[in-house]
Coordinates of C-alpha atoms in Angstrom, one line a residue:
M96 CA -37.4 15.2 6.4
L97 CA -34.0 14.9 4.7
K98 CA -33.0 18.5 5.3
K99 CA -33.7 18.3 9.0
I100 CA -31.6 15.2 9.2
F101 CA -28.6 17.0 7.8
I102 CA -29.1 20.1 9.8
M103 CA -29.0 17.9 12.9
M104 CA -25.9 16.1 11.9
S105 CA -23.9 19.0 10.6
L106 CA -20.9 20.4 12.5
I107 CA -20.9 23.7 10.7
V108 CA -22.4 26.4 12.8
S109 CA -20.7 29.6 11.6
A110 CA -20.5 31.4 8.3
F111 CA -17.3 31.3 6.3
A112 CA -16.1 32.0 2.8
L113 CA -14.9 29.2 0.5
T114 CA -11.8 29.9 -1.4
I115 CA -13.2 28.0 -4.4
N116 CA -16.5 28.3 -6.2
S117 CA -17.2 26.0 -9.1
S118 CA -20.0 24.1 -10.7
Y119 CA -19.9 20.7 -12.4
A120 CA -21.7 19.0 -15.3
V121 CA -23.5 15.7 -14.6
L122 CA -22.3 12.5 -16.1
V123 CA -25.4 10.7 -17.5
E124 CA -25.6 7.4 -19.2
K125 CA -27.2 7.9 -22.6
S126 CA -28.1 5.4 -25.3
V127 CA -28.9 5.5 -29.0
T128 CA -30.0 2.7 -31.4
F129 CA -29.6 2.0 -35.0
D130 CA -30.0 -0.9 -37.4
V131 CA -27.6 -2.4 -40.0
I132 CA -30.1 -3.5 -42.6
S133 CA -27.8 -4.8 -45.4
I134 CA -24.1 -5.0 -46.4
H135 CA -22.7 -4.4 -49.9
E136 CA -19.5 -5.4 -51.6
V137 CA -17.1 -2.6 -52.8
G138 CA -14.4 -4.7 -54.4
E139 CA -12.2 -4.8 -51.4
E140 CA -11.6 -7.7 -49.0
L141 CA -11.8 -5.8 -45.7
R142 CA -14.1 -2.9 -46.5
K143 CA -17.9 -3.0 -47.2
V144 CA -20.7 -0.5 -47.3
V145 CA -23.5 -1.0 -44.7
T146 CA -27.0 0.5 -45.1
V147 CA -28.6 2.0 -41.9
E148 CA -31.3 4.1 -43.7
E149 CA -30.8 7.2 -41.5
N150 CA -28.5 10.1 -41.1
M151 CA -26.2 8.6 -38.4
Y152 CA -23.8 11.6 -38.4
E153 CA -26.6 13.8 -37.3
K154 CA -27.9 11.2 -34.9
L155 CA -24.5 10.8 -33.2
S156 CA -24.0 14.5 -33.0
A157 CA -27.3 14.8 -31.0
Y158 CA -26.3 11.8 -28.9
T159 CA -22.8 13.0 -27.9
G160 CA -23.4 16.8 -27.9
W161 CA -20.1 17.3 -29.6
D162 CA -19.8 20.1 -32.1
Q163 CA -17.9 19.9 -35.4
S164 CA -14.8 21.4 -33.9
F165 CA -14.5 18.5 -31.4
N166 CA -11.6 16.2 -32.2
N167 CA -10.8 13.1 -30.2
Q168 CA -9.3 10.9 -32.9
N169 CA -6.3 10.0 -30.6
N170 CA -8.5 9.4 -27.6
P171 CA -11.7 7.6 -28.6
Y172 CA -14.6 7.8 -26.1
P173 CA -15.4 4.3 -24.5
L174 CA -18.8 2.8 -25.1
T175 CA -20.6 -0.4 -24.5
I176 CA -22.3 -1.7 -27.7
K177 CA -25.1 -4.2 -27.4
K178 CA -26.6 -6.4 -30.1
G179 CA -29.4 -8.5 -28.8
S180 CA -28.1 -10.4 -25.8
L181 CA -24.5 -9.8 -26.7
S182 CA -22.3 -6.9 -25.4
Y183 CA -19.2 -5.6 -27.1
E184 CA -16.4 -3.2 -26.2
G185 CA -16.9 -0.1 -28.3
R186 CA -15.4 3.4 -28.9
L187 CA -16.5 6.6 -30.6
S188 CA -14.4 9.4 -32.2
H189 CA -15.0 12.5 -34.2
R190 CA -12.5 14.3 -36.5
Y191 CA -12.0 16.4 -39.6
H192 CA -10.3 14.6 -42.4
L193 CA -8.1 17.2 -44.0
T194 CA -7.3 15.4 -47.2
W195 CA -10.9 14.3 -47.9
N196 CA -12.2 17.7 -46.6
T197 CA -15.0 16.1 -44.6
Y198 CA -16.0 15.4 -41.0
I199 CA -16.3 11.8 -39.8
Y200 CA -17.8 9.9 -36.9
T201 CA -16.0 6.6 -36.4
L202 CA -17.8 3.9 -34.4
G203 CA -15.4 1.1 -33.3
I204 CA -16.6 -2.3 -32.2
K205 CA -14.6 -5.2 -31.1
F206 CA -15.8 -8.4 -32.8
D207 CA -13.9 -11.7 -31.8
E208 CA -11.0 -9.8 -30.2
A209 CA -10.4 -7.8 -33.4
W210 CA -11.4 -4.2 -34.0
S211 CA -13.8 -3.2 -36.7
S212 CA -15.3 0.3 -37.4
I213 CA -18.1 2.1 -39.2
A214 CA -17.5 5.6 -40.6
F215 CA -20.4 7.9 -41.0
Y216 CA -20.3 11.2 -43.0
P217 CA -22.5 14.3 -42.8
N218 CA -23.4 14.1 -46.5
D219 CA -23.2 11.8 -49.4
F220 CA -19.5 11.1 -49.9
T221 CA -17.3 9.4 -52.4
I222 CA -13.9 7.9 -51.4
A223 CA -11.5 8.5 -54.3
S224 CA -9.6 5.3 -55.2
T225 CA -9.0 2.9 -58.1
N226 CA -12.5 1.7 -57.5
P227 CA -14.3 4.8 -56.0
I228 CA -16.6 4.0 -53.1
H229 CA -19.8 6.0 -52.9
I230 CA -21.5 6.3 -49.6
T231 CA -25.0 7.9 -49.2
I232 CA -26.4 9.8 -46.2
G233 CA -28.1 6.6 -45.1
Q234 CA -25.0 4.4 -45.3
G235 CA -21.6 3.9 -43.6
L236 CA -18.2 2.5 -44.5
F237 CA -17.4 -0.7 -42.6
S238 CA -13.7 -1.7 -42.2
T239 CA -12.2 -4.6 -40.3
S240 CA -8.8 -6.1 -39.5
N241 CA -10.3 -9.6 -39.2
R242 CA -9.7 -11.5 -42.5
G243 CA -11.8 -14.4 -41.4
M244 CA -14.9 -12.4 -40.5
N245 CA -18.3 -13.4 -41.5
F246 CA -19.8 -10.1 -42.7
N247 CA -23.3 -11.4 -42.6
N248 CA -23.0 -11.3 -38.8
V249 CA -22.7 -7.5 -38.9
I250 CA -26.4 -7.2 -39.9
G251 CA -28.7 -6.6 -36.9
S252 CA -29.9 -4.0 -34.3
Y253 CA -27.4 -2.2 -32.2
S254 CA -27.6 0.1 -29.1
L255 CA -24.8 2.3 -27.9
H256 CA -24.3 3.1 -24.1
G257 CA -22.0 5.7 -22.7
L258 CA -21.5 8.5 -20.2
F259 CA -21.9 12.0 -21.4
E260 CA -22.0 15.4 -19.7
S261 CA -25.3 17.1 -19.1
E262 CA -26.3 20.2 -17.2
I263 CA -28.2 20.0 -13.9
I264 CA -31.6 21.6 -14.1
D265 CA -33.7 21.6 -11.0
E266 CA -37.0 21.2 -12.9
N267 CA -35.7 18.0 -14.5
G268 CA -35.3 16.2 -11.2
T269 CA -37.5 14.8 -8.4
N270 CA -37.5 16.8 -5.2
V271 CA -36.7 14.5 -2.3
D272 CA -38.3 14.9 1.2
D273 CA -37.1 11.6 2.6
V274 CA -34.2 9.3 1.7
S275 CA -36.5 6.4 1.3
E276 CA -37.8 8.0 -1.9
I277 CA -34.4 7.3 -3.5
P278 CA -34.1 3.8 -4.9
L279 CA -31.5 1.3 -3.5
T280 CA -28.6 0.5 -5.7
S281 CA -27.4 -2.8 -7.1
G282 CA -23.8 -2.0 -6.2
T283 CA -21.7 -0.7 -3.3
L284 CA -18.7 1.7 -3.1
A285 CA -16.6 -1.0 -4.7
N286 CA -18.6 -0.6 -7.9
A287 CA -18.2 3.2 -8.0
F288 CA -16.7 3.1 -11.5
D289 CA -19.9 1.5 -12.9
I290 CA -22.7 4.1 -13.1
S291 CA -25.3 1.4 -13.8
K292 CA -24.7 0.1 -10.2
V293 CA -24.4 3.2 -8.1
G294 CA -25.6 6.8 -8.2
Y295 CA -23.3 9.9 -8.7
V296 CA -23.7 12.9 -6.4
Y297 CA -23.1 16.5 -7.5
F298 CA -22.6 19.5 -5.3
E299 CA -22.9 23.2 -6.3
Y300 CA -22.0 25.8 -3.7
D301 CA -24.8 28.4 -3.3
A302 CA -24.2 30.7 -0.3
N303 CA -24.2 30.7 3.5
D304 CA -22.3 27.4 3.7
L305 CA -25.0 25.6 1.7
F306 CA -24.6 23.2 -1.3
D307 CA -27.3 22.3 -3.8
T308 CA -27.0 18.5 -3.8
Y309 CA -28.2 16.2 -6.6
I310 CA -28.1 12.4 -7.0
V311 CA -28.2 11.0 -10.6
L312 CA -29.2 7.3 -10.5
N313 CA -30.1 5.2 -13.5
G314 CA -30.6 8.3 -15.6
N315 CA -33.0 9.9 -13.0
Q316 CA -32.1 13.1 -11.1
Y317 CA -33.1 13.4 -7.4
N318 CA -32.8 16.9 -5.8
L319 CA -31.8 16.7 -2.1
G320 CA -32.0 20.5 -1.7
Q321 CA -29.4 22.7 0.0
L322 CA -27.3 20.8 2.6
K323 CA -24.5 21.7 5.0
L324 CA -21.8 19.2 4.4
P325 CA -19.5 17.9 7.2
G326 CA -15.8 18.4 6.6
V327 CA -16.2 21.6 4.5
K328 CA -15.8 23.9 7.4
E329 CA -12.9 22.0 9.0
L330 CA -10.9 21.9 5.8
N331 CA -12.2 25.0 4.0
R332 CA -12.4 23.0 0.8
E333 CA -15.2 22.0 -1.5
P334 CA -16.3 18.4 -2.0
I335 CA -15.3 16.7 -5.3
S336 CA -18.1 16.1 -7.7
P337 CA -19.2 13.5 -8.3
G338 CA -19.5 11.8 -5.0
I339 CA -21.0 8.3 -4.7
Y340 CA -24.5 7.3 -3.6
Y341 CA -24.9 3.6 -2.8
S342 CA -26.8 1.2 -0.6
E343 CA -25.6 -1.8 1.4
N344 CA -27.6 -4.1 3.6
G345 CA -30.7 -2.0 3.1
K346 CA -29.0 1.2 4.2
Q347 CA -28.3 4.2 2.0
Y348 CA -24.9 6.0 2.0
L349 CA -23.3 9.1 0.5
Y350 CA -19.5 9.2 0.1
Y351 CA -17.5 12.2 -1.0
E352 CA -13.9 13.4 -1.0
F353 CA -12.4 16.9 -0.9
V354 CA -10.4 18.7 -3.6
D355 CA -6.6 18.6 -3.3
S356 CA -5.5 22.3 -3.4
T357 CA -1.9 21.2 -3.9
S358 CA -2.6 19.0 -6.9
Q359 CA -1.4 20.0 -10.4
V360 CA -4.7 18.7 -11.7
P361 CA -7.3 21.5 -12.1
I362 CA -10.0 21.4 -9.4
N363 CA -12.8 21.0 -12.0
D364 CA -10.9 18.0 -13.4
Q365 CA -10.3 16.3 -10.1
A366 CA -12.4 13.2 -9.7
L367 CA -13.1 10.6 -7.0
S368 CA -10.4 8.1 -6.1
F369 CA -12.7 5.3 -6.8
I370 CA -13.5 6.4 -10.4
D371 CA -10.5 8.6 -11.2
D372 CA -7.4 7.9 -13.3
I373 CA -4.8 6.8 -10.8
D374 CA -2.4 9.5 -12.2
N375 CA -4.7 12.1 -10.8
V376 CA -4.8 10.5 -7.3
K377 CA -1.3 10.9 -5.8
G378 CA -2.2 10.3 -2.2
F379 CA -4.7 10.2 0.6
R380 CA -7.7 12.5 0.4
P381 CA -9.9 13.5 3.3
F382 CA -13.4 12.0 2.9
V383 CA -16.8 11.8 4.5
S384 CA -19.0 8.7 4.6
M385 CA -22.7 9.5 5.4
N386 CA -25.2 7.0 6.6
L387 CA -28.3 8.7 5.1
T388 CA -30.6 6.1 6.7
D389 CA -29.4 6.6 10.3
G390 CA -28.4 10.2 10.0
T391 CA -24.8 9.7 11.0
Y392 CA -21.5 10.3 9.3
V393 CA -17.7 9.7 9.7
F394 CA -15.3 12.5 8.7
T395 CA -11.8 11.3 8.1
D396 CA -9.2 14.0 7.5
K397 CA -6.2 11.7 8.0
L398 CA -5.4 8.0 7.6
K399 CA -5.8 6.5 11.1
L400 CA -3.3 3.7 11.8
Y401 CA -2.2 1.7 14.8
A402 CA 1.2 0.0 15.2
A403 CA 2.1 -2.3 18.0
Y404 CA 5.4 -4.1 18.7
H405 CA 5.4 -7.9 18.2
D406 CA 8.1 -10.3 19.5
G407 CA 9.1 -12.9 16.9
G408 CA 11.5 -14.7 19.1
N409 CA 15.3 -15.1 18.7
G410 CA 15.8 -11.4 18.4
K411 CA 13.3 -10.9 15.6
A412 CA 11.3 -7.7 16.1
F413 CA 8.1 -6.8 14.2
A414 CA 5.4 -4.1 14.2
D415 CA 1.8 -5.1 13.5
V416 CA 0.2 -2.2 11.6
L417 CA -3.6 -1.9 11.7
F418 CA -5.5 -0.2 8.8
P419 CA -9.1 1.0 9.2
M420 CA -10.3 -0.7 6.0
Q421 CA -9.9 -4.1 4.4
L422 CA -6.9 -3.6 2.0
D423 CA -6.4 -5.5 -1.1
D424 CA -2.7 -5.5 -0.2
L425 CA 0.0 -3.5 1.6
L426 CA 2.6 -2.8 -1.1
A427 CA 5.2 -0.8 0.8
I428 CA 5.7 0.9 4.1
E429 CA 8.5 3.1 5.5
M430 CA 9.0 3.3 9.3
E431 CA 11.4 4.8 11.8
Y432 CA 11.8 3.4 15.4
S433 CA 14.2 3.5 18.3
Y434 CA 15.6 0.5 20.1
R435 CA 18.2 -0.4 22.7
Y436 CA 19.8 -3.6 24.0
Q437 CA 19.3 -5.2 27.4
Y438 CA 22.2 -6.5 29.5
Y439 CA 22.0 -8.7 32.6
W440 CA 18.3 -9.3 31.9
G441 CA 17.3 -5.7 32.1
L442 CA 19.7 -4.5 34.8
N443 CA 21.5 -2.4 32.3
Y444 CA 20.8 -0.9 28.8
S445 CA 22.7 0.4 25.9
P446 CA 21.9 3.9 24.6
W447 CA 18.8 4.3 22.3
A448 CA 19.6 4.0 18.6
T449 CA 17.3 5.0 15.8
R450 CA 16.7 3.0 12.6
K451 CA 14.8 3.8 9.5
I452 CA 13.5 0.9 7.3
A453 CA 11.6 0.6 4.0
R454 CA 9.8 -2.7 3.4
V455 CA 8.1 -3.7 0.1
K456 CA 5.7 -6.5 -0.8
D457 CA 7.4 -9.9 -1.6
E458 CA 10.7 -8.8 -0.1
V459 CA 12.5 -11.8 1.5
V460 CA 15.4 -11.4 3.9
D461 CA 17.5 -13.7 6.1
M462 CA 16.1 -13.1 9.6
V463 CA 19.1 -14.6 11.4
N464 CA 21.7 -11.9 11.8
T465 CA 25.5 -12.2 11.4
W466 CA 26.2 -12.6 15.2
Q467 CA 23.7 -15.5 15.5
H468 CA 25.3 -17.3 12.5
V469 CA 28.8 -16.9 14.1
T470 CA 27.7 -18.2 17.5
N471 CA 25.9 -21.1 15.9
W472 CA 29.2 -22.2 14.3
M473 CA 31.3 -21.5 17.3
L474 CA 29.1 -23.4 19.8
S475 CA 28.6 -26.7 18.0
P476 CA 29.6 -28.3 14.7
A477 CA 26.1 -29.9 14.5
L478 CA 24.5 -26.5 15.0
G479 CA 26.9 -24.9 12.5
I480 CA 26.0 -27.4 9.8
Y481 CA 22.3 -27.1 10.6
D482 CA 22.6 -23.3 10.4
A483 CA 24.3 -23.5 7.0
I484 CA 21.6 -25.8 5.6
S485 CA 18.9 -23.6 7.0
T486 CA 20.4 -20.5 5.5
L487 CA 21.1 -22.0 2.1
S488 CA 17.7 -23.5 1.9
G489 CA 15.9 -20.3 3.0
W490 CA 14.5 -21.8 6.2
T491 CA 15.8 -18.8 8.2
S492 CA 14.4 -16.3 5.6
G493 CA 11.0 -14.6 5.7
E494 CA 8.9 -12.0 3.9
T495 CA 9.1 -8.5 5.5
I496 CA 5.4 -7.8 5.0
T497 CA 2.8 -10.4 5.8
P498 CA -0.9 -10.2 6.5
V499 CA -2.2 -11.2 9.9
T500 CA -5.6 -12.9 9.3
D501 CA -6.3 -14.5 12.7
L502 CA -7.5 -11.6 14.7
N503 CA -8.9 -13.7 17.6
N504 CA -9.8 -12.3 21.0
T505 CA -6.5 -13.3 22.6
Y506 CA -4.5 -11.5 19.9
K507 CA -6.8 -8.4 20.1
N508 CA -6.4 -8.2 23.9
K509 CA -2.6 -8.4 23.7
Y510 CA -2.6 -5.8 20.9
L511 CA -4.8 -3.4 22.9
E512 CA -2.7 -4.0 26.0
T513 CA 0.5 -3.0 24.1
I514 CA -1.2 0.2 22.8
N515 CA -2.7 1.2 26.2
L516 CA 0.6 0.6 28.1
A517 CA 2.2 3.1 25.7
Q518 CA -0.8 5.5 26.1
S519 CA -0.4 5.3 29.9
R520 CA 3.3 6.1 29.7
R521 CA 2.4 9.1 27.5
N522 CA -0.3 10.2 30.0
H523 CA -3.0 9.7 27.4
D524 CA -6.4 8.1 27.8
A525 CA -6.7 4.4 27.3
L526 CA -8.4 3.2 24.1
T527 CA -11.3 0.7 23.9
M528 CA -11.5 -2.4 21.8
D529 CA -14.2 -0.8 19.6
Q530 CA -12.1 2.3 19.0
V531 CA -9.2 0.3 17.7
F532 CA -10.8 -2.7 16.0
T533 CA -13.5 -1.1 13.9
P534 CA -15.4 -3.2 11.3
N535 CA -13.5 -4.3 8.2
V536 CA -10.0 -3.6 9.5
S537 CA -6.9 -5.3 8.1
M538 CA -3.6 -6.1 9.9
Y539 CA -0.1 -6.4 8.4
R540 CA 3.1 -7.6 10.2
V541 CA 6.2 -5.6 9.2
Y542 CA 9.7 -6.9 9.9
L543 CA 11.8 -4.3 11.8
D544 CA 15.0 -6.2 12.3
T545 CA 16.7 -9.1 14.2
L546 CA 18.0 -7.3 17.3
A547 CA 20.7 -9.5 18.8
E548 CA 24.4 -8.7 19.5
F549 CA 27.2 -10.1 21.6
G550 CA 26.6 -10.0 25.3
S551 CA 23.0 -8.8 25.1
T552 CA 20.2 -10.7 26.8
G553 CA 17.3 -9.0 24.9
Y554 CA 16.2 -5.7 23.5
Q555 CA 13.6 -3.0 23.8
V556 CA 11.6 -1.1 21.1
H557 CA 10.5 2.4 22.0
D558 CA 6.8 3.3 22.1
D559 CA 7.0 5.9 19.4
I560 CA 7.1 4.0 16.1
I561 CA 6.8 6.5 13.3
I562 CA 5.2 5.6 10.0
L563 CA 6.7 7.8 7.3
S564 CA 4.7 6.6 4.4
A565 CA 2.5 3.7 3.2
T566 CA 1.6 2.5 -0.2
Y567 CA -1.4 0.2 -0.5
K568 CA -4.0 -1.2 -2.9
Y569 CA -7.6 -0.7 -1.9
E570 CA -10.7 -1.5 -4.0
G571 CA -8.4 -2.0 -7.0
D572 CA -6.7 1.4 -6.8
I573 CA -3.2 2.2 -5.5
Y574 CA -2.7 4.9 -2.9
H575 CA 0.5 6.4 -1.5
V576 CA 0.0 8.2 1.8
G577 CA 2.8 10.5 3.2
Y578 CA 3.7 11.3 6.8
E579 CA 1.6 14.5 6.9
D580 CA -1.6 12.6 6.1
I581 CA -1.1 9.8 8.6
D582 CA -2.4 9.8 12.2
V583 CA -0.8 6.9 14.1
V584 CA -1.0 5.5 17.7
T585 CA 1.8 3.1 18.5
G586 CA 3.2 1.0 21.3
G587 CA 6.6 -0.6 21.8
G588 CA 7.8 -3.4 24.1
S589 CA 10.6 -5.7 25.1
S590 CA 11.7 -9.1 24.0
D591 CA 11.1 -12.0 26.3
V592 CA 14.0 -12.8 28.6
V593 CA 15.4 -15.9 26.8
T594 CA 18.7 -17.3 28.0
E595 CA 21.3 -18.5 25.6
L596 CA 20.9 -22.0 27.0
E597 CA 17.2 -22.0 26.2
R598 CA 17.9 -20.7 22.7
L599 CA 20.5 -23.4 22.2
L600 CA 18.1 -26.1 23.5
Q601 CA 15.6 -24.8 21.0
M602 CA 18.1 -25.0 18.2
F603 CA 19.1 -28.6 19.2
T604 CA 15.4 -29.5 19.2
D605 CA 15.0 -28.0 15.8
F606 CA 18.1 -29.9 14.6
Q607 CA 16.7 -33.2 16.0
T608 CA 13.4 -32.5 14.3
F609 CA 15.3 -31.9 11.0
I610 CA 17.3 -35.1 11.4
A611 CA 14.1 -37.1 12.2
S612 CA 12.4 -35.7 9.1
V613 CA 15.1 -36.9 6.7
D614 CA 14.4 -40.1 4.8
W615 CA 17.6 -42.0 5.5
N616 CA 16.4 -44.9 3.4
N617 CA 16.8 -42.8 0.3
A618 CA 20.2 -43.2 -1.3
F619 CA 20.2 -39.8 -2.8
T620 CA 19.5 -38.3 0.7
I621 CA 22.4 -40.3 2.1
I622 CA 24.7 -39.0 -0.6
I623 CA 23.6 -35.4 0.0
A624 CA 24.2 -35.9 3.8
V625 CA 27.7 -37.2 3.2
V626 CA 28.5 -34.3 0.9
V627 CA 27.1 -31.8 3.5
G628 CA 29.2 -33.6 6.2
I629 CA 32.4 -33.3 4.2
V630 CA 31.7 -29.7 3.4
G631 CA 30.9 -29.1 7.1
L632 CA 34.2 -30.7 8.2
M633 CA 36.1 -28.6 5.6
L634 CA 34.4 -25.5 7.0
L635 CA 35.1 -26.6 10.6
N636 CA 38.8 -27.0 10.0
P637 CA 39.6 -23.3 9.6
L638 CA 37.1 -22.6 12.4
I639 CA 39.0 -25.0 14.7
L640 CA 42.3 -23.2 13.9
I641 CA 40.7 -19.9 14.6
I642 CA 39.4 -21.2 18.0
K643 CA 42.9 -22.5 18.8
L644 CA 44.4 -19.2 17.9
I645 CA 41.8 -17.5 20.1
F646 CA 42.5 -19.8 23.1
G647 CA 46.3 -19.6 22.4
G648 CA 46.0 -15.8 22.5
I649 CA 44.0 -16.1 25.8
R650 CA 46.7 -18.4 27.2
L651 CA 49.5 -16.0 26.3
A652 CA 47.5 -13.1 27.7
F653 CA 47.0 -15.1 30.9
L654 CA 50.7 -15.9 31.3
G655 CA 51.5 -12.2 30.6
V656 CA 49.1 -11.2 33.3
I657 CA 50.7 -13.7 35.8
N658 CA 54.2 -12.4 35.0
L659 CA 53.0 -8.8 35.3
I660 CA 51.6 -9.7 38.8
K661 CA 54.9 -11.2 39.8
I662 CA 56.7 -8.1 38.7
I663 CA 54.3 -5.9 40.6
F664 CA 54.8 -8.0 43.8
K665 CA 58.6 -7.7 43.4
I666 CA 58.5 -3.9 43.1
P667 CA 58.2 -3.2 46.9
G668 CA 61.2 -5.3 47.7
Q669 CA 63.3 -3.7 45.0
L670 CA 62.2 -0.3 46.1
F671 CA 63.2 -1.1 49.7
N672 CA 66.6 -2.2 48.6
L673 CA 67.0 1.0 46.6
L674 CA 66.1 3.2 49.6
K675 CA 68.3 1.2 51.9
L676 CA 71.2 1.7 49.5
L677 CA 70.6 5.4 49.3
F678 CA 70.0 6.4 52.9
I679 CA 71.6 3.8 55.2
P680 CA 75.4 4.1 55.4
K681 CA 77.6 1.1 55.1
K682 CA 79.8 0.0 58.1
K683 CA 83.5 0.6 57.7
N684 CA 85.7 -2.3 58.4
K685 CA 89.0 -1.6 60.2
Y686 CA 91.9 -3.6 59.2
K687 CA 95.1 -3.9 61.2
R688 CA 98.2 -3.8 59.3
S689 CA 100.7 -6.5 60.2
Y690 CA 104.4 -6.0 59.5
R691 CA 106.8 -8.7 59.3
K692 CA 110.0 -8.1 61.0

């Protein structure tokens, strides 16, 4: 029994009072038919009178349920119009024409990429003009913007198809005792906007935590009875009507979201993300996905993400961000992380520094930082020229957001190891592969920065990588999820200990590969190489002068230090002489005077 299934799977065990109590009308696909029997000239090129032989104003009023005060002239209602095997884009509006003092239904139809329309009036009506046009109750005024139109093609049988509100009445539906009594759908959640491919689910709060639940599928109403819905108790919110009923791989599902109490959109006007105007869906909404066939459900109150550090080599640091669904694309992400530099291969570290980044889709940056460019030029002319060519050509640049598509077992194991090492350092339980890599996940690599500076032998990214916001496209819709709606588990790591010699050897190897790839038999290539060489020598000349100045300064400093040492060593002797002069009396010489006689 369906009711027993939901009683078993419900988490709600105690009574509570919802802060909101509302009911919803059902959107039902309705159709109506009419025939254009003939078409008549009225003396104007783009206007004709068509005969339908029935009161179409009255028929359209019954079809739409709109009263005479209803006016949607500036916002026509979308329709699908069928004529035989052909389908056309259509629209329907109602208004009061103040000048003509009459009500009008205007049916728009798009023939050959140009809009045409038929106007229907509640009574016989005459349009006052130089040649007055008289329209009877069984006729309509046809107008078009297509000067090359063949008006004979307008004649035929038409059917209109659109979604209109209708009240839920228990007696009009089929009471369901088992989910197998509900037909499977031709579409899935991705087709939620198309009512012909999925069913819409409506909830009306009754009492004692129970909701009257109805599924409307292909114009038929199925009454599921009163259900306790997961997520309602936890959030103290009502589910949004309509939810979506769909089937996939032979199993039946029910999907619903919860009202956003902070939204400026009135609760009764809030609609599902999959079918709503994107202006009404500003961010992430908690949702429940029920497997009606198996009697299980998943309640998601926050967007669950994982982020693990990835070493890109040569100082490039990335974070691989795992989403629980297959995104159309990651458009932007804002992150904050801490890092520090290693010295003497991990024997010493710099203090932690915090950095905030904002990356957007198709953003391209140079991933070789300033210090690396400087060292390339200082260490070797060949490396300097190669570095300049690489930078100017964009070889050292890369996109800051890229999808990771090859999620093989080796990659997954390394990713899980990074996460669990961080979990261990936090004294949290380790996660399993199935917990992290659920079905239909998607992974994106986000560039953090190139962390390399003078004297460092590597770097370390802290375990706590914070995701401040994410903007992504999913099932055709765009979502912006803020920090408060994101639940993220992260793991940091350290760069591989790569010596400068190894890095230089790799650069020499890359340079040799570049030289080998050049077609030296091509005269144009030779000319370019000569020009690049001349420019390189011109650039090297001031660099050589700078190096000479540096080494000249070092030489002067060395000589200064030597002289200082000499002076220091002379100080004890000078000091001794001074003390000797002050404290040891000098001997007096006695001279004998001699007198000459």
